[in-house]
Amino acid sequence: MSAIASTEMSNLMAAHRLMEMARDSEARRKGKNVDGKSALDYMEEDQALISDSAKDAQKQESAPLPPIENVNIRLADLHEKRSGQTRQTQVVVQEEQSVEIEMEFSYRPNTPIEGLVVHNQRYAESDRYLFKFADGSTFTILDKWSNKSTTVWGDPHVDVSDLEGSNDGDFKDLKASDDVTTFMLSDGTRVTFKAKDAGIIEQVDIFKGSQHVRGLGQASEDFSPESGLFSTTVYLDGETRASSTPLGDVVRAGGDGNDWFDTSNKLVWGKTTGPVVTQRPPATMEFFYKQTISQSVSILAQKLARDA
C-alpha cells in the first residue's frame, strides 16, 4: 500500500473511533449498559482493519494480468472506421527571397575624332556618336555628349534609353515609306536603315560629308557572321551615295539627344528627361545598375484525420 493510501486509511480509522466513543458516551447518559473499551482495544481493532485492507490491496496489485488474446483485424473493418472520420489538410507555405545586384562603371574620354572611323565589325564612331551592331537585328546610336542612346531592334522597334521598357516606338509609326527610315543626327551625320516596317534590318548606311560606312543586317541575302555587320572599309563616295539613297521616313535628333521629331517638328519617339547638350564634355562616365530579385515558394501539404 502506498504512503498516501495508508495515511488516508489512518484518518478514517481515527474518525470512526471518535464516532464510536461518542455513541457509547451518549448511551451511558441514557442509562444503558455499554461494554467499555480502552484506547488499546480501539487501537488493536484499527490495526486489524488496516492490515486487512493492506492485504486486499496487495492481492490486487499482485494479481496476474489477463492474458493477451489474438485479435483478427479485417481491412474492411478499418475502412469502415476511417470512413467515419473527417479528413483535413494542413498546408505550410515556406517562402525564400534573394536579391542580386550588379553594378558596373565605365569611363570614356571624349577625344575629338575626325570623320568616320570603323573599329571592327561591331563598332563605328564619329566625333559625337558611337554606332554599335549588337547582332544582325539590333543597332544602337549613342550620343556620346549626352550619354543617351537609341536602339533599333526586332521588326523594327525603337528603344530610347531614358524611358522605361524596351519598346518605345516602331517603324510602323511613320507612314511615308514601308522599307526605308532615316535618322538625321545633330552633327549632320545621316543614318539610313533599309528595313521593312514589318521586318528586320537588311542594311545600314552612315553618311558624313564625303565618307560612307555600310553595314549588313540579318535580312540581307549577303549576311553571314563573317561578312555581316560593319564593313571595315570607309568609302569616300559619301556625297554621291547619299544622293542616290532614298531617305524614306525621316526623323531628326533633338531634345536631350535621343528624342526624335518628324519633318513637321512633331515628337515621334522619346521624351526630354535631361538638359540639351551642345558642347562636348571632356569625358563620360557610365553607370550600369541591375537588380535581380528571385523568389521561391514551397508548399507542404499534410493530411490530418479527425473523427466525425
Tab-separated table of C-alpha atoms in Angstrom:
chain	number	residue	atom	x	y	z
A	1	MET	CA	0.000	0.000	0.000
A	2	SER	CA	1.317	3.443	-0.813
A	3	ALA	CA	2.117	6.069	1.842
A	4	ILE	CA	-0.775	8.260	0.683
A	5	ALA	CA	-3.310	5.412	0.896
A	6	SER	CA	-2.019	4.433	4.373
A	7	THR	CA	-2.452	7.993	5.664
A	8	GLU	CA	-5.994	8.195	4.320
A	9	MET	CA	-6.867	4.888	5.986
A	10	SER	CA	-5.487	6.048	9.377
A	11	ASN	CA	-7.576	9.212	9.216
A	12	LEU	CA	-10.687	7.180	8.514
A	13	MET	CA	-9.958	4.886	11.459
A	14	ALA	CA	-9.481	7.834	13.808
A	15	ALA	CA	-12.772	9.344	12.707
A	16	HIS	CA	-14.519	6.003	13.152
A	17	ARG	CA	-13.027	5.629	16.623
A	18	LEU	CA	-14.250	9.053	17.746
A	19	MET	CA	-17.749	8.310	16.457
A	20	GLU	CA	-17.922	5.040	18.419
A	21	MET	CA	-16.664	6.684	21.629
A	22	ALA	CA	-19.266	9.483	21.253
A	23	ARG	CA	-22.032	6.916	20.669
A	24	ASP	CA	-21.040	4.877	23.787
A	25	SER	CA	-20.966	8.048	25.930
A	26	GLU	CA	-24.461	9.023	24.763
A	27	ALA	CA	-25.785	5.546	25.596
A	28	ARG	CA	-24.405	5.720	29.150
A	29	ARG	CA	-26.100	9.090	29.733
A	30	LYS	CA	-29.391	7.424	28.834
A	31	GLY	CA	-28.801	4.658	31.431
A	32	LYS	CA	-27.850	1.893	29.044
A	33	ASN	CA	-25.176	-0.655	29.853
A	34	VAL	CA	-22.306	-0.392	27.406
A	35	ASP	CA	-19.189	-2.528	27.425
A	36	GLY	CA	-16.351	-0.164	27.966
A	37	LYS	CA	-13.367	-0.295	25.588
A	38	SER	CA	-9.995	1.049	26.358
A	39	ALA	CA	-7.921	3.058	23.994
A	40	LEU	CA	-5.760	-0.019	23.481
A	41	ASP	CA	-8.827	-2.031	22.388
A	42	TYR	CA	-9.725	0.600	19.781
A	43	MET	CA	-6.144	0.730	18.526
A	44	GLU	CA	-5.959	-3.065	18.095
A	45	GLU	CA	-9.224	-3.065	16.105
A	46	ASP	CA	-7.931	-0.280	13.906
A	47	GLN	CA	-4.647	-2.069	13.223
A	48	ALA	CA	-6.560	-5.202	12.255
A	49	LEU	CA	-8.708	-3.266	9.752
A	50	ILE	CA	-5.698	-1.537	8.306
A	51	SER	CA	-3.858	-4.837	7.985
A	52	ASP	CA	-6.813	-6.465	6.192
A	53	SER	CA	-7.103	-3.542	3.788
A	54	ALA	CA	-3.412	-3.732	3.044
A	55	LYS	CA	-3.648	-7.434	2.327
A	56	ASP	CA	-6.547	-6.862	-0.088
A	57	ALA	CA	-4.630	-4.123	-1.898
A	58	GLN	CA	-1.558	-6.327	-2.121
A	59	LYS	CA	-3.619	-9.141	-3.601
A	60	GLN	CA	-4.981	-6.775	-6.247
A	61	GLU	CA	-1.539	-5.475	-7.131
A	62	SER	CA	-0.019	-8.975	-7.323
A	63	ALA	CA	-2.896	-10.458	-9.307
A	64	PRO	CA	-1.685	-11.550	-12.743
A	65	LEU	CA	-2.770	-9.521	-15.784
A	66	PRO	CA	-5.356	-11.114	-18.058
A	67	PRO	CA	-3.811	-12.992	-20.959
A	68	ILE	CA	-3.411	-11.157	-24.270
A	69	GLU	CA	-5.699	-12.650	-26.848
A	70	ASN	CA	-5.002	-12.753	-30.564
A	71	VAL	CA	-7.188	-10.256	-32.401
A	72	ASN	CA	-8.059	-10.669	-36.052
A	73	ILE	CA	-8.370	-7.342	-37.897
A	74	ARG	CA	-10.042	-7.084	-41.271
A	75	LEU	CA	-9.057	-4.324	-43.687
A	76	ALA	CA	-12.730	-3.828	-44.491
A	77	ASP	CA	-13.396	-3.031	-40.817
A	78	LEU	CA	-10.584	-0.474	-40.840
A	79	HIS	CA	-12.007	1.109	-43.975
A	80	GLU	CA	-15.429	1.406	-42.305
A	81	LYS	CA	-13.863	3.091	-39.290
A	82	ARG	CA	-11.874	5.514	-41.486
A	83	SER	CA	-14.987	6.376	-43.456
A	84	GLY	CA	-16.423	7.845	-40.284
A	85	GLN	CA	-13.537	10.292	-39.978
A	86	THR	CA	-13.255	13.812	-41.356
A	87	ARG	CA	-10.119	14.481	-43.399
A	88	GLN	CA	-8.341	17.791	-43.084
A	89	THR	CA	-5.264	19.113	-44.843
A	90	GLN	CA	-2.711	21.290	-43.115
A	91	VAL	CA	-0.807	23.469	-45.592
A	92	VAL	CA	2.556	25.017	-44.687
A	93	VAL	CA	3.910	27.707	-47.061
A	94	GLN	CA	7.627	28.475	-46.983
A	95	GLU	CA	8.953	31.487	-48.900
A	96	GLU	CA	12.539	32.355	-49.757
A	97	GLN	CA	13.733	35.517	-51.450
A	98	SER	CA	17.159	36.580	-52.668
A	99	VAL	CA	18.373	39.822	-54.220
A	100	GLU	CA	21.329	40.013	-56.602
A	101	ILE	CA	22.771	43.414	-57.512
A	102	GLU	CA	25.221	44.062	-60.345
A	103	MET	CA	26.950	47.415	-60.768
A	104	GLU	CA	29.355	48.450	-63.495
A	105	PHE	CA	31.191	51.714	-64.103
A	106	SER	CA	32.903	52.766	-67.309
A	107	TYR	CA	34.927	55.895	-68.030
A	108	ARG	CA	35.326	57.099	-71.586
A	109	PRO	CA	37.276	60.231	-72.581
A	110	ASN	CA	35.599	62.201	-75.372
A	111	THR	CA	38.643	62.645	-77.557
A	112	PRO	CA	37.862	64.541	-80.803
A	113	ILE	CA	37.518	62.276	-83.868
A	114	GLU	CA	37.868	63.390	-87.455
A	115	GLY	CA	35.178	61.995	-89.770
A	116	LEU	CA	34.025	58.375	-89.531
A	117	VAL	CA	36.109	55.590	-88.006
A	118	VAL	CA	35.351	51.842	-88.117
A	119	HIS	CA	36.922	49.990	-85.223
A	120	ASN	CA	35.666	46.495	-86.082
A	121	GLN	CA	32.575	44.684	-87.359
A	122	ARG	CA	30.516	45.885	-84.429
A	123	TYR	CA	31.724	49.442	-83.738
A	124	ALA	CA	31.974	52.600	-85.789
A	125	GLU	CA	32.319	56.143	-84.493
A	126	SER	CA	32.124	59.824	-85.345
A	127	ASP	CA	33.087	62.811	-83.230
A	128	ARG	CA	29.755	62.866	-81.371
A	129	TYR	CA	28.210	59.434	-81.975
A	130	LEU	CA	29.050	55.798	-81.400
A	131	PHE	CA	27.388	53.212	-83.658
A	132	LYS	CA	27.077	49.632	-82.499
A	133	PHE	CA	25.817	46.418	-84.095
A	134	ALA	CA	24.898	44.105	-81.191
A	135	ASP	CA	23.797	41.472	-83.720
A	136	GLY	CA	22.216	41.290	-87.162
A	137	SER	CA	18.900	42.722	-85.947
A	138	THR	CA	19.980	45.195	-83.234
A	139	PHE	CA	21.654	48.547	-83.903
A	140	THR	CA	22.384	51.308	-81.357
A	141	ILE	CA	23.136	55.011	-81.826
A	142	LEU	CA	24.798	56.516	-78.741
A	143	ASP	CA	25.092	60.281	-78.322
A	144	LYS	CA	28.435	60.465	-76.521
A	145	TRP	CA	27.887	64.059	-75.438
A	146	SER	CA	24.599	63.417	-73.628
A	147	ASN	CA	25.188	59.703	-72.980
A	148	LYS	CA	21.679	58.927	-74.279
A	149	SER	CA	21.113	56.118	-76.765
A	150	THR	CA	18.538	54.826	-79.215
A	151	THR	CA	18.337	51.165	-80.198
A	152	VAL	CA	16.613	49.792	-83.286
A	153	TRP	CA	15.772	46.134	-82.794
A	154	GLY	CA	13.423	43.390	-83.892
A	155	ASP	CA	10.915	44.084	-86.642
A	156	PRO	CA	11.958	47.014	-86.086
A	157	HIS	CA	11.103	48.556	-82.714
A	158	VAL	CA	12.651	51.676	-81.213
A	159	ASP	CA	14.007	51.799	-77.665
A	160	VAL	CA	15.219	55.073	-76.121
A	161	SER	CA	17.434	54.637	-73.072
A	162	ASP	CA	15.812	57.203	-70.779
A	163	LEU	CA	12.310	55.665	-70.849
A	164	GLU	CA	11.074	52.524	-69.130
A	165	GLY	CA	10.657	49.407	-71.245
A	166	SER	CA	12.317	48.342	-74.465
A	167	ASN	CA	9.541	49.192	-76.945
A	168	ASP	CA	9.104	52.973	-77.110
A	169	GLY	CA	8.172	53.125	-80.763
A	170	ASP	CA	8.014	51.286	-84.055
A	171	PHE	CA	8.987	51.935	-87.660
A	172	LYS	CA	5.277	51.470	-88.465
A	173	ASP	CA	4.610	54.784	-86.680
A	174	LEU	CA	5.955	56.562	-89.796
A	175	LYS	CA	3.880	56.282	-92.953
A	176	ALA	CA	5.894	57.761	-95.862
A	177	SER	CA	7.868	54.592	-96.611
A	178	ASP	CA	7.463	50.907	-95.902
A	179	ASP	CA	11.121	49.899	-96.200
A	180	VAL	CA	13.467	52.881	-95.616
A	181	THR	CA	13.870	55.036	-92.475
A	182	THR	CA	16.481	57.773	-91.949
A	183	PHE	CA	17.784	59.239	-88.670
A	184	MET	CA	19.285	62.718	-89.071
A	185	LEU	CA	21.786	63.373	-86.254
A	186	SER	CA	22.736	66.639	-84.546
A	187	ASP	CA	26.210	66.857	-86.160
A	188	GLY	CA	24.913	66.402	-89.705
A	189	THR	CA	25.523	62.646	-89.808
A	190	ARG	CA	22.832	60.633	-91.587
A	191	VAL	CA	21.933	57.030	-90.710
A	192	THR	CA	19.614	55.277	-93.182
A	193	PHE	CA	18.067	51.892	-92.420
A	194	LYS	CA	16.858	49.609	-95.133
A	195	ALA	CA	14.313	47.530	-93.215
A	196	LYS	CA	10.693	46.764	-93.883
A	197	ASP	CA	8.263	48.099	-91.306
A	198	ALA	CA	7.310	44.502	-90.513
A	199	GLY	CA	10.804	43.035	-90.985
A	200	ILE	CA	14.317	43.245	-89.573
A	201	ILE	CA	17.406	45.222	-90.564
A	202	GLU	CA	18.726	44.486	-94.039
A	203	GLN	CA	21.265	47.289	-94.421
A	204	VAL	CA	22.525	50.392	-92.591
A	205	ASP	CA	24.306	53.274	-94.376
A	206	ILE	CA	26.082	56.023	-92.417
A	207	PHE	CA	26.954	59.225	-94.313
A	208	LYS	CA	29.097	62.093	-93.041
A	209	GLY	CA	30.432	64.554	-95.600
A	210	SER	CA	32.315	62.594	-98.206
A	211	GLN	CA	32.577	59.477	-96.045
A	212	HIS	CA	30.317	56.475	-96.094
A	213	VAL	CA	30.181	53.345	-93.927
A	214	ARG	CA	27.938	50.393	-94.753
A	215	GLY	CA	26.668	47.606	-92.541
A	216	LEU	CA	24.684	44.477	-93.390
A	217	GLY	CA	21.861	43.212	-91.201
A	218	GLN	CA	20.400	39.766	-90.822
A	219	ALA	CA	17.735	40.275	-93.506
A	220	SER	CA	20.375	40.742	-96.209
A	221	GLU	CA	20.972	37.857	-98.606
A	222	ASP	CA	24.703	38.515	-98.239
A	223	PHE	CA	24.684	38.383	-94.439
A	224	SER	CA	26.918	35.903	-92.661
A	225	PRO	CA	28.825	36.008	-89.382
A	226	GLU	CA	31.977	36.730	-91.353
A	227	SER	CA	30.655	39.299	-93.848
A	228	GLY	CA	27.814	40.813	-91.840
A	229	LEU	CA	27.581	43.919	-89.665
A	230	PHE	CA	30.040	46.759	-90.461
A	231	SER	CA	32.408	46.667	-93.386
A	232	THR	CA	35.831	47.722	-92.206
A	233	THR	CA	36.196	49.995	-95.214
A	234	VAL	CA	35.318	53.708	-95.046
A	235	TYR	CA	34.225	54.699	-98.552
A	236	LEU	CA	34.828	58.164	-99.962
A	237	ASP	CA	31.648	58.179	-102.032
A	238	GLY	CA	29.516	59.627	-99.268
A	239	GLU	CA	28.022	62.560	-101.123
A	240	THR	CA	27.322	60.596	-104.291
A	241	ARG	CA	25.942	57.583	-102.487
A	242	ALA	CA	23.819	59.716	-100.165
A	243	SER	CA	22.137	61.467	-103.063
A	244	SER	CA	21.221	58.155	-104.682
A	245	THR	CA	19.954	56.537	-101.493
A	246	PRO	CA	16.321	57.390	-100.703
A	247	LEU	CA	15.557	58.954	-97.340
A	248	GLY	CA	12.232	57.212	-96.809
A	249	ASP	CA	10.670	58.150	-93.452
A	250	VAL	CA	12.768	60.842	-91.741
A	251	VAL	CA	13.271	61.693	-88.062
A	252	ARG	CA	15.808	64.113	-86.628
A	253	ALA	CA	17.530	64.115	-83.240
A	254	GLY	CA	16.592	66.753	-80.693
A	255	GLY	CA	15.820	67.285	-77.048
A	256	ASP	CA	18.400	65.679	-74.799
A	257	GLY	CA	19.946	63.613	-77.586
A	258	ASN	CA	17.603	60.686	-78.149
A	259	ASP	CA	14.293	62.432	-78.779
A	260	TRP	CA	13.138	62.086	-82.385
A	261	PHE	CA	10.999	64.561	-84.306
A	262	ASP	CA	9.402	64.251	-87.748
A	263	THR	CA	9.714	66.803	-90.560
A	264	SER	CA	6.895	68.901	-89.074
A	265	ASN	CA	8.784	69.070	-85.731
A	266	LYS	CA	6.343	66.755	-84.007
A	267	LEU	CA	7.804	64.439	-81.359
A	268	VAL	CA	7.577	60.840	-82.582
A	269	TRP	CA	9.729	58.880	-80.116
A	270	GLY	CA	11.314	59.767	-76.777
A	271	LYS	CA	10.920	62.300	-74.008
A	272	THR	CA	13.260	65.059	-72.876
A	273	THR	CA	14.460	63.915	-69.453
A	274	GLY	CA	17.667	65.948	-69.164
A	275	PRO	CA	19.347	69.139	-70.361
A	276	VAL	CA	20.053	69.771	-74.009
A	277	VAL	CA	23.792	69.221	-74.581
A	278	THR	CA	25.527	71.429	-77.165
A	279	GLN	CA	29.183	71.016	-76.147
A	280	ARG	CA	31.477	68.038	-75.888
A	281	PRO	CA	32.144	67.033	-72.266
A	282	PRO	CA	35.771	66.086	-71.518
A	283	ALA	CA	34.721	62.564	-70.538
A	284	THR	CA	31.687	60.397	-69.994
A	285	MET	CA	31.129	58.105	-67.060
A	286	GLU	CA	28.566	55.360	-67.477
A	287	PHE	CA	26.933	53.592	-64.586
A	288	PHE	CA	25.005	50.374	-65.063
A	289	TYR	CA	22.838	49.060	-62.252
A	290	LYS	CA	20.992	45.775	-62.392
A	291	GLN	CA	18.950	44.247	-59.607
A	292	THR	CA	17.600	40.735	-59.851
A	293	ILE	CA	15.061	39.513	-57.313
A	294	SER	CA	14.341	35.815	-57.192
A	295	GLN	CA	11.607	34.313	-55.097
A	296	SER	CA	10.730	30.705	-54.432
A	297	VAL	CA	7.665	29.363	-52.669
A	298	SER	CA	7.364	25.796	-51.430
A	299	ILE	CA	4.095	24.325	-50.222
A	300	LEU	CA	3.957	21.357	-47.860
A	301	ALA	CA	0.577	19.698	-47.519
A	302	GLN	CA	-0.062	17.249	-44.651
A	303	LYS	CA	-3.276	15.257	-44.386
A	304	LEU	CA	-4.928	15.037	-40.992
A	305	ALA	CA	-7.838	12.839	-39.879
A	306	ARG	CA	-10.457	13.745	-37.310
A	307	ASP	CA	-13.355	11.666	-36.060
A	308	ALA	CA	-16.708	12.817	-37.384
